[in-house]
């Protein structure tokens, strides 16, 4: 069975500090997808990134960067120079998606609440 | 940018009543999903729907739950006889193809009293 663990339940930082969110996953499959979603206080789930298991290149998008390490089953997320608007709950998710008809069934981690103080 | 829309945003119902949560997925998407999030907890998969039938469902999705795509645009989740523990935020999502990212709606907060 697949599992996603986000050990940090809450992180509090001061604006402009960097913050790294940890995500560790378990899966028996060799082909899978990893995701990060943001849930701001308004409650919606906003897609941030998807990686497939064959692509271990790190990715940077503006102030966001992701570090995927298959050897440690981790997919960590860093926000550089945090801003108050980054305050949200961030969820890491895993999809095995081996059955085409099932679509992208996601297993979510417990989420990490990030509080950025001015 | 196209988005998934859900109505209502908040639904209050009494225990034992039936509720229908409505969703309009993104128009060219082929896969539809319902997830739920009990307050303060993780997001949990309920059901996926493809080609006009359920393709996968979780243990949570028991006989009290059903989904339907009554026309070309709407996707509904029905809870036949609500229980207190059904109180949660229910998210509808859709994806273009089987392995593409899910796009979520803003959710319907269901409160069962």
mmCIF file of C-alpha atoms in Angstrom, chain A residues 37 39 45 91 106-111, chain B residues 34-38 40-46 60 89 91 104:
data_model
loop_
_atom_site.group_PDB
_atom_site.id
_atom_site.type_symbol
_atom_site.label_atom_id
_atom_site.label_comp_id
_atom_site.label_asym_id
_atom_site.label_seq_id
_atom_site.Cartn_x
_atom_site.Cartn_y
_atom_site.Cartn_z
ATOM 1 C CA UNK A 37 -0.744 21.028 -3.641
ATOM 2 C CA UNK A 39 -4.371 24.887 0.380
ATOM 3 C CA UNK A 45 -6.542 22.960 -3.422
ATOM 4 C CA UNK A 91 0.131 18.705 0.799
ATOM 5 C CA UNK A 106 -3.942 10.389 -5.113
ATOM 6 C CA UNK A 107 -2.773 9.429 -1.660
ATOM 7 C CA UNK A 108 -2.175 12.599 0.331
ATOM 8 C CA UNK A 109 0.156 13.244 3.200
ATOM 9 C CA UNK A 110 -1.142 14.870 6.338
ATOM 10 C CA UNK A 111 -0.075 18.329 5.219
ATOM 11 C CA UNK B 34 -14.520 13.076 -5.437
ATOM 12 C CA UNK B 35 -12.275 13.551 -2.422
ATOM 13 C CA UNK B 36 -13.137 14.611 1.085
ATOM 14 C CA UNK B 37 -11.292 16.323 3.916
ATOM 15 C CA UNK B 38 -12.561 16.064 7.453
ATOM 16 C CA UNK B 40 -7.988 19.453 10.056
ATOM 17 C CA UNK B 41 -7.222 16.090 8.509
ATOM 18 C CA UNK B 42 -5.737 14.817 5.274
ATOM 19 C CA UNK B 43 -7.498 14.747 1.946
ATOM 20 C CA UNK B 44 -8.946 11.300 1.210
ATOM 21 C CA UNK B 45 -9.913 9.695 -2.079
ATOM 22 C CA UNK B 46 -13.533 8.646 -2.431
ATOM 23 C CA UNK B 60 -15.239 5.131 2.580
ATOM 24 C CA UNK B 89 -15.204 19.393 2.911
ATOM 25 C CA UNK B 91 -13.748 18.293 -3.274
ATOM 26 C CA UNK B 104 -9.781 20.660 -7.822
#
